[in-house]
Short mmCIF file of C-alpha atoms in Angstrom, two decimals:
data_model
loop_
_atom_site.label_atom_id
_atom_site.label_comp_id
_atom_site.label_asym_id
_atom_site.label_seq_id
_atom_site.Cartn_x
_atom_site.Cartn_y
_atom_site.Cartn_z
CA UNK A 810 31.30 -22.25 46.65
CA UNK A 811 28.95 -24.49 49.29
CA UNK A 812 30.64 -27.35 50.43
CA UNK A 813 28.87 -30.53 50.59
CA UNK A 814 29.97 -32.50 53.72
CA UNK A 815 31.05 -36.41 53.26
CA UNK A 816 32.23 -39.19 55.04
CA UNK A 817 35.47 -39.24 54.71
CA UNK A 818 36.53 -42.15 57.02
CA UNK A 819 36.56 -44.06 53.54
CA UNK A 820 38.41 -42.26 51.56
CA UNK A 821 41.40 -43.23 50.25
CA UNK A 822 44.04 -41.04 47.72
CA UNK A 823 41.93 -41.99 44.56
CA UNK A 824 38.83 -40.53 46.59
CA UNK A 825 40.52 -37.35 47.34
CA UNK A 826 41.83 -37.42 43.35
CA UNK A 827 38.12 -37.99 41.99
CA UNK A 828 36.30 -35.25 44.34
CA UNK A 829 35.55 -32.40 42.38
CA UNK A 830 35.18 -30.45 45.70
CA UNK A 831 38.97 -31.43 46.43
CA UNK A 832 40.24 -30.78 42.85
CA UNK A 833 38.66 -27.14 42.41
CA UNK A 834 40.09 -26.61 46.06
CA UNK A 835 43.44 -27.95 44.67
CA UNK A 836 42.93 -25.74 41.33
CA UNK A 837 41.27 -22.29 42.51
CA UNK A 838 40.98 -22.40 46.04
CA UNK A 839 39.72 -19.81 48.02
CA UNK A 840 39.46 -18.64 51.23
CA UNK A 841 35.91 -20.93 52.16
CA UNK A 842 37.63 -23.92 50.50
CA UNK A 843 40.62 -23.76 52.66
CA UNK A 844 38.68 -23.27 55.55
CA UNK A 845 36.56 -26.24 55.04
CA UNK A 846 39.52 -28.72 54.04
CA UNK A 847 41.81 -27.31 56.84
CA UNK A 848 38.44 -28.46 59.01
CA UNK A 849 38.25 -31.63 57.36
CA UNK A 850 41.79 -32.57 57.94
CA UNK A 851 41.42 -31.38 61.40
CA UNK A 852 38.57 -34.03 61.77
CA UNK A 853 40.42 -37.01 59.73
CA UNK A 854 43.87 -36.87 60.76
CA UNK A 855 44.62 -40.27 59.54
CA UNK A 856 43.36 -38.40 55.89
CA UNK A 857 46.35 -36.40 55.32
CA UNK A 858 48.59 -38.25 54.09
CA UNK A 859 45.96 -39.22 51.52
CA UNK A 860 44.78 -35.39 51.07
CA UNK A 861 48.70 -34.47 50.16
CA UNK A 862 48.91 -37.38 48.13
CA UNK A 863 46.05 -36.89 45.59
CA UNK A 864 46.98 -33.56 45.73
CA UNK A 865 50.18 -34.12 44.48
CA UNK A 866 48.49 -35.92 41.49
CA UNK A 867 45.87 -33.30 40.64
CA UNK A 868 48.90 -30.88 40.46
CA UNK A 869 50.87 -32.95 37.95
CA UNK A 870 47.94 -33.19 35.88
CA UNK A 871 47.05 -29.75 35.57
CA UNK A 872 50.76 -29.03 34.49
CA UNK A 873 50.06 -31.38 31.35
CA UNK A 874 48.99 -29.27 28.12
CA UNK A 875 45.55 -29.50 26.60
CA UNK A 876 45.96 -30.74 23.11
CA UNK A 877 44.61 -28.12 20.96
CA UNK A 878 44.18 -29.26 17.37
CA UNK A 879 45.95 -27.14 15.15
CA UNK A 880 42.86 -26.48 12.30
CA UNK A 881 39.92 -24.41 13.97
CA UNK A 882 37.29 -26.86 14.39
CA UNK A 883 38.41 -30.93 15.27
CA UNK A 884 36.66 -32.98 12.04
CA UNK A 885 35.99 -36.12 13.87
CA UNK A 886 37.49 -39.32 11.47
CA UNK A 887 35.19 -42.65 11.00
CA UNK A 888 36.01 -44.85 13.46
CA UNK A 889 39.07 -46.68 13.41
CA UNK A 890 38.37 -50.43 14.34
CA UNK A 891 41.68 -51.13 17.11
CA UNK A 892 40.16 -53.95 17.81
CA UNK A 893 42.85 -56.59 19.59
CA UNK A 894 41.67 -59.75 20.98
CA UNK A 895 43.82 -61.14 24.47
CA UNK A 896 47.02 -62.21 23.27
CA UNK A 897 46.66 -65.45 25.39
CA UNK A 898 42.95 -67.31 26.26
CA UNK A 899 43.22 -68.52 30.23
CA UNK A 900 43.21 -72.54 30.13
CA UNK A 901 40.32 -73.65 32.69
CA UNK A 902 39.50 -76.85 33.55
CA UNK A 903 35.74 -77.34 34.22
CA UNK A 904 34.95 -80.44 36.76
CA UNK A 905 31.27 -81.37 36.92
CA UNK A 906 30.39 -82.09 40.39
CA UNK A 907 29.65 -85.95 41.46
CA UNK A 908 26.55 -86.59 43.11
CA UNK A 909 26.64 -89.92 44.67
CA UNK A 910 23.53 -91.46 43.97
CA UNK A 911 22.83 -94.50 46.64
CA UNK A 912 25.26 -97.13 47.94
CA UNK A 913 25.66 -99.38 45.55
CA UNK A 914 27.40 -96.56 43.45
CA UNK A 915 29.34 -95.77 46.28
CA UNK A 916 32.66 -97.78 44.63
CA UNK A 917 32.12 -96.42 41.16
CA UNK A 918 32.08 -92.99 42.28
CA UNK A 919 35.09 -93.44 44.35
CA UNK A 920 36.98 -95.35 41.99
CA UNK A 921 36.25 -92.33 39.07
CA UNK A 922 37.29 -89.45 42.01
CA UNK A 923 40.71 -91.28 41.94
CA UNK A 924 40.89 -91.06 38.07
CA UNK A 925 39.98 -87.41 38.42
CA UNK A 926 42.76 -86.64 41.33
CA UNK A 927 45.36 -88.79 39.24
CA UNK A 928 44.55 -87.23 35.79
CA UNK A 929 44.88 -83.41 37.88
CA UNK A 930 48.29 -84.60 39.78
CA UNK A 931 50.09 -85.79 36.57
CA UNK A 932 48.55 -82.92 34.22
CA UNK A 933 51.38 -83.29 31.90
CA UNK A 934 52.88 -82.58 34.85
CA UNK A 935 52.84 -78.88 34.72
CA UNK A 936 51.50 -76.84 37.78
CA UNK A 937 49.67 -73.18 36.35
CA UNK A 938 48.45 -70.34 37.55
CA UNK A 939 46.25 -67.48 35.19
CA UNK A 940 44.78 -64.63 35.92
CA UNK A 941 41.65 -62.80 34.29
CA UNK A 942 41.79 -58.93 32.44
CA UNK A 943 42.02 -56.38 35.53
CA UNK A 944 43.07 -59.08 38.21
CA UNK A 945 46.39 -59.66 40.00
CA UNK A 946 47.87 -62.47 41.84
CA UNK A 947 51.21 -63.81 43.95
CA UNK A 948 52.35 -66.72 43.03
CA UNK A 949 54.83 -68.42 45.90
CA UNK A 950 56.26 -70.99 43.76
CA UNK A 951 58.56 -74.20 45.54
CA UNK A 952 61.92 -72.60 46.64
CA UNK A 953 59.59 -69.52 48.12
CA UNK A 954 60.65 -67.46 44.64
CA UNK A 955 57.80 -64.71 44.16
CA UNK A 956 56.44 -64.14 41.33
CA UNK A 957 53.30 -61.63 40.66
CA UNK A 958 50.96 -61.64 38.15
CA UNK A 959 49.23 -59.00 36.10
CA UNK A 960 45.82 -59.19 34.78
CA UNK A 961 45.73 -61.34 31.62
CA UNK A 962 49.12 -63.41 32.42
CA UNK A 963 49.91 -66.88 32.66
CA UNK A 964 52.78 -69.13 34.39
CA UNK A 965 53.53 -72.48 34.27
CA UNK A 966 56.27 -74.84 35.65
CA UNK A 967 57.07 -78.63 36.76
CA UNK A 968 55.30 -79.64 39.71
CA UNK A 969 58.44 -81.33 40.92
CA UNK A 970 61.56 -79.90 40.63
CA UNK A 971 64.57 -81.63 40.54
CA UNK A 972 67.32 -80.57 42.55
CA UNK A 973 69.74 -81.49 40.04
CA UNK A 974 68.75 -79.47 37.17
CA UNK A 975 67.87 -75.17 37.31
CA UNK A 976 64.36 -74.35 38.13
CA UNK A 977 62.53 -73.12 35.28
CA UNK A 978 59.18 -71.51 34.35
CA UNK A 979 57.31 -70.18 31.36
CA UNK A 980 55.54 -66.68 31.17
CA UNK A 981 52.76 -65.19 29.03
CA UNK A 982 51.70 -61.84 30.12
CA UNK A 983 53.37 -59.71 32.55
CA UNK A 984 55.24 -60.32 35.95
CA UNK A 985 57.34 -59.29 38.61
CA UNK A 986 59.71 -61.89 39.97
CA UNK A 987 61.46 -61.87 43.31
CA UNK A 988 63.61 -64.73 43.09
CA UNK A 989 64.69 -66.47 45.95
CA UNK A 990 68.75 -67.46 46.00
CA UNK A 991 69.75 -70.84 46.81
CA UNK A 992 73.59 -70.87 46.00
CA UNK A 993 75.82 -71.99 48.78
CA UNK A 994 78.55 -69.28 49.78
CA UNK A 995 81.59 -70.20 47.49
CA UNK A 996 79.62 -72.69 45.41
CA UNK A 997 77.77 -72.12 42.24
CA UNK A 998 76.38 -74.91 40.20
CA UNK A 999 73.46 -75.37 37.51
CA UNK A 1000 70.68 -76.11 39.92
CA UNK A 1001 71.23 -73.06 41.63
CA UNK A 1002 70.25 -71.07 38.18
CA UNK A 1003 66.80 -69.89 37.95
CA UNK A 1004 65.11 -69.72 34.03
CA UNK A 1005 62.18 -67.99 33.02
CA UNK A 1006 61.19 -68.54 29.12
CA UNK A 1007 59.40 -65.64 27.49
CA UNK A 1008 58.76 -65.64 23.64
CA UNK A 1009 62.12 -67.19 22.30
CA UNK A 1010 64.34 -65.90 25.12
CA UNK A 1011 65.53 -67.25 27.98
CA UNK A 1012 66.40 -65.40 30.93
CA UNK A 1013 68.78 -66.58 33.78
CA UNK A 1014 68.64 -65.59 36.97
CA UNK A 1015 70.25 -65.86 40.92
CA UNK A 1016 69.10 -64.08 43.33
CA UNK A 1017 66.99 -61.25 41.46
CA UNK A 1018 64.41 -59.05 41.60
CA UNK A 1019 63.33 -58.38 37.89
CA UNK A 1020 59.76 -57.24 35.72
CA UNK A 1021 59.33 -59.04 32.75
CA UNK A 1022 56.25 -57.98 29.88
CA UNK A 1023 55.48 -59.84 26.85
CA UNK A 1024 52.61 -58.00 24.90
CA UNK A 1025 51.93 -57.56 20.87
CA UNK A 1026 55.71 -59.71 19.96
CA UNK A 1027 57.34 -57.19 22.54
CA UNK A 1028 59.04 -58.13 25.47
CA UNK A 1029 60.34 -55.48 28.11
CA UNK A 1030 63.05 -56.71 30.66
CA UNK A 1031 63.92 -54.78 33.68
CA UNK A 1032 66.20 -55.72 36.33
CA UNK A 1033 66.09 -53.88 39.88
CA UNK A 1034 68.55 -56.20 41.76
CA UNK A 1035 70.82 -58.75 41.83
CA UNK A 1036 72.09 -60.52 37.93
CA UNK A 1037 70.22 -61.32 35.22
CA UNK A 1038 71.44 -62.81 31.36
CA UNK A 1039 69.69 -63.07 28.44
CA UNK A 1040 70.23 -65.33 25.63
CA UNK A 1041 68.38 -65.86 22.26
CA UNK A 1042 69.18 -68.93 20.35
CA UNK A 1043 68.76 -70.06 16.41
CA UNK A 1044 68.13 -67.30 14.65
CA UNK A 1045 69.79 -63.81 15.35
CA UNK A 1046 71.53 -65.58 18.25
CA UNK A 1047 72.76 -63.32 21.34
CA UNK A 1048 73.56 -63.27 24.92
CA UNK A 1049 73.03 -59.77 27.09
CA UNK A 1050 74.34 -59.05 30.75
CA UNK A 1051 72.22 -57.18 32.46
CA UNK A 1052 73.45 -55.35 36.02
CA UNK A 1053 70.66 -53.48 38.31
CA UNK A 1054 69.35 -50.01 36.73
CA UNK A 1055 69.10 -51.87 32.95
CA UNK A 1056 66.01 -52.03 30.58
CA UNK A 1057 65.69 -53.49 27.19
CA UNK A 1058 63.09 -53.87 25.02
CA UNK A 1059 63.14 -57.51 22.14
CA UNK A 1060 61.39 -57.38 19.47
CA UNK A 1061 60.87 -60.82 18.01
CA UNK A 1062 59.16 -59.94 15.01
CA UNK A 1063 62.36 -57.98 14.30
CA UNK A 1064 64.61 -60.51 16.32
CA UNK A 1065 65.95 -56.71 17.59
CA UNK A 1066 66.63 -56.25 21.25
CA UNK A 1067 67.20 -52.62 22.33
CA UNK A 1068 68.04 -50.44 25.59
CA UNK A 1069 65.03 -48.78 27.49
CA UNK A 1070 65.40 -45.08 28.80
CA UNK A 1071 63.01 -45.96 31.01
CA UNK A 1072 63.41 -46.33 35.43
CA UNK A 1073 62.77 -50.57 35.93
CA UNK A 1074 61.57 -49.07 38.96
CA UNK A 1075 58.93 -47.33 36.66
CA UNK A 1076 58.29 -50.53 34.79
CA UNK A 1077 56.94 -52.19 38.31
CA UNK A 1078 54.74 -49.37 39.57
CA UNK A 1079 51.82 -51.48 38.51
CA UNK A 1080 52.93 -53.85 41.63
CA UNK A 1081 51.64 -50.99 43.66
CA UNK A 1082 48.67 -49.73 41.53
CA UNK A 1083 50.38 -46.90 40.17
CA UNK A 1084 51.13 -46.37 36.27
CA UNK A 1085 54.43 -44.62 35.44
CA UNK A 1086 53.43 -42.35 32.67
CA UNK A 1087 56.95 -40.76 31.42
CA UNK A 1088 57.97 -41.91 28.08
CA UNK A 1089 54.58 -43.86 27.27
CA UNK A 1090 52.43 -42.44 24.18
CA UNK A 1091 48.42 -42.49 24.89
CA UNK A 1092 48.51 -45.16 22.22
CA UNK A 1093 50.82 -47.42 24.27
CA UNK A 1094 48.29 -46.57 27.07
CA UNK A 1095 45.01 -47.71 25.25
CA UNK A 1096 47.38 -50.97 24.76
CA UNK A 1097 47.39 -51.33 28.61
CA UNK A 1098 44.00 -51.55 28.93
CA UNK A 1099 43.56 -53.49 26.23
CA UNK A 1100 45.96 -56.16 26.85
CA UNK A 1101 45.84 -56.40 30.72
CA UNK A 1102 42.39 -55.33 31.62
CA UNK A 1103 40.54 -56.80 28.46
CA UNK A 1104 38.73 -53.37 26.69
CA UNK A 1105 38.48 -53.04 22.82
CA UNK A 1106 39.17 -49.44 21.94
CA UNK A 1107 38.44 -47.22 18.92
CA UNK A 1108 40.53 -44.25 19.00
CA UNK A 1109 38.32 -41.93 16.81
CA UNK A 1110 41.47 -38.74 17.28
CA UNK A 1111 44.21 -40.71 15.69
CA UNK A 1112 46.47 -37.26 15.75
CA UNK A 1113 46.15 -37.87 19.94
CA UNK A 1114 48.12 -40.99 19.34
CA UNK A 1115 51.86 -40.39 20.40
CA UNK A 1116 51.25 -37.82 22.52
CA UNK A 1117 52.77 -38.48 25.84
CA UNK A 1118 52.32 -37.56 29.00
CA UNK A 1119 54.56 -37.82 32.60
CA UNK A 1120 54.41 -38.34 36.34
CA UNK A 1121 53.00 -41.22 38.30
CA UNK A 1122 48.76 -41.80 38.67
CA UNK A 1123 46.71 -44.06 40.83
CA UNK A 1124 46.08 -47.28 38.70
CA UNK A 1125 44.17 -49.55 41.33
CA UNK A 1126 41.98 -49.81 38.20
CA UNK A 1127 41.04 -49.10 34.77
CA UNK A 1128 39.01 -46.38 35.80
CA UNK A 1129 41.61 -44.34 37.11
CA UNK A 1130 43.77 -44.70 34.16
CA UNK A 1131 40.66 -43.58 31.79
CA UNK A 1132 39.87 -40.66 34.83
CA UNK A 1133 43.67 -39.41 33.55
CA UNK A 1134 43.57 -39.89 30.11
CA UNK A 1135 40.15 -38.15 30.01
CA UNK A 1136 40.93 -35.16 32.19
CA UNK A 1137 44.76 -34.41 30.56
CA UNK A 1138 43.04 -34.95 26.62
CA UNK A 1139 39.96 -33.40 27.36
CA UNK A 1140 38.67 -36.97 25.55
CA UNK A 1141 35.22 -37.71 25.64
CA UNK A 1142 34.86 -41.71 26.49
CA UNK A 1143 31.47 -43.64 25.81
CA UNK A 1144 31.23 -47.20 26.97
CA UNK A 1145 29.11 -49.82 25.25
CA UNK A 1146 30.08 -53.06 27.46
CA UNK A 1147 33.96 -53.14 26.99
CA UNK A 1148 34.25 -51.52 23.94
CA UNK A 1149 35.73 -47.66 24.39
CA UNK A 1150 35.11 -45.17 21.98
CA UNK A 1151 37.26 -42.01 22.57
CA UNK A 1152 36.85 -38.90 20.76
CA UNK A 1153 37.83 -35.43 21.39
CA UNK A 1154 35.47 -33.00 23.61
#
């Protein structure tokens, strides 16, 4: 096979992953492949890391099975309409620019940039942060707690909080929290306590490093360190411990909450644009890029729908995601704006 030489100085482990070249080197190589990548690594030391990387991710999906349909030839189904919208619509404030005239306007203006700053500072006052489908962002909230978002999520807190009562927040979306801890060594008391509402639960926290997602009336709690409670009052009251290690899963349609077999290490891969595939269905996955990066999909091989797949895969993007789901499914994926219809190959 004739190589085509690149410039590799760019590349990162998603390059390598993409690059046909690299992948039928990974796949079938043979002895002018491994001559040209051994040269290639020679020439980008700084590359290899990447190189074993992506190659580490090429191998895990080539171990996944190709669905093969079990009648001889796939009948393709009308499409099924999957259609979600966002579960929440970002709040944005739109301020129309003030043009100062001449002088004589010069108090007038003034005086109605004062009413502007004043109606911003007391806002309810409620300080909130939102991000758009596909984009993160870290949030350093008052105490130095940590919180970041995924795409399509929402905070929102006090602007001042007082010392006297626990610091509390509100999420819509998805986050990771790192939570700073405030108690004094052999004294706890309620301001110390740190609350995050989500749906009808209330979570309270030390000093804890937890991932909270609240998508389609489910919310998925996992706690990496430290304590974490939750409680659920009114209806189908309860209060859960939670040590490090634990995941659980509320339904409040069903007013259910459940234990996850799943890693909470796993649940906060996204923090480091990776997606933890074990466990997940592709339907789940077409609700990931639905809900945090905004696409409207039609799933037109409804029998591909809780098949799952494994292993860890770049996730910088939605296109790496699809790249997966694509390649493992042998899917074919047309795009018309951000509406995705998949259909077998």
């Amino acid at each position: 096979m004739e190589h085509q030489h690149s410039d590799y100085n760019h590349y990162t482990t998603t390059s390598f992953f993409k690059d046909e070249q690299f992948i039928q080197h990974v796949l079938k190589a043979d002895d002018l492949s491994v001559a040209y990548w051994e040269r290639i690594s020679g020439e980008y030391p700084d590359k290899r890391a990447a190189m074993e990387e992506a190659r580490a991710w090429i191998l895990l999906i080539n171990k996944q099975k190709p669905y093969q349909p079990a009648t001889g030839k796939l009948q393709l189904w009308d499409k099924i309409a999957n259609q979600i919208a966002a579960d929440e619509q970002r709040q944005q404030r739109v301020y129309r620019p003030l043009k100062i005239a001449s002088r004589w306007i010069g108090a007038a203006a003034a005086a109605l940039i004062l009413l502007v700053a004043l109606r911003e500072w007391s806002s309810l006052g409620e300080k909130k942060f939102s991000t758009t489908f596909g984009k993160r962002e870290q949030v350093v909230l008052p105490d130095e707690t940590v919180v970041t978002l995924n795409g399509n999520s929402a905070i929102h807190y006090a602007r001042t909080w007082k010392s006297e009562k626990p610091r509390e927040i509100w999420l819509q979306g998805e986050a990771f929290f790192e939570v700073k801890h405030v108690a004094m060594k052999n004294r706890l008391q309620q301001s110390d306590s740190f609350l995050v509402h989500v749906s009808n639960l209330e979570l309270k926290v030390l000093g804890t490093k937890f991932n909270v997602r609240n998508r389609r009336s489910i919310t998925e709690i996992s706690l990496l360190e430290g304590s974490l409670r939750i409680e659920k009052n009114g209806t189908g009251a309860f209060v859960k411990m939670l040590k490090p290690g634990d995941a659980f899963m509320y339904d409040s349609s069903k007013q259910v909450l459940t234990a996850m077999n799943r890693n909470p290490q796993a649940n906060k891969a996204w923090t480091n644009n990776e997606m933890d595939l074990d466990g997940y269905t592709l339907s789940e996955i077409l609700n990931v890029l639905e809900d945090t990066y905004g696409y409207e999909i039609s799933l037109q091989a409804p029998e591909l729908a809780q098949k799952k797949l494994s292993g860890t895969v770049p996730a910088a993007n939605a296109d790496d995601i699809l790249f997966v789901i694509r390649k493992v499914f042998n899917l074919k994926i047309d795009q018309k704006a951000n509406h995705l219809i998949i259909s077998q190959n």
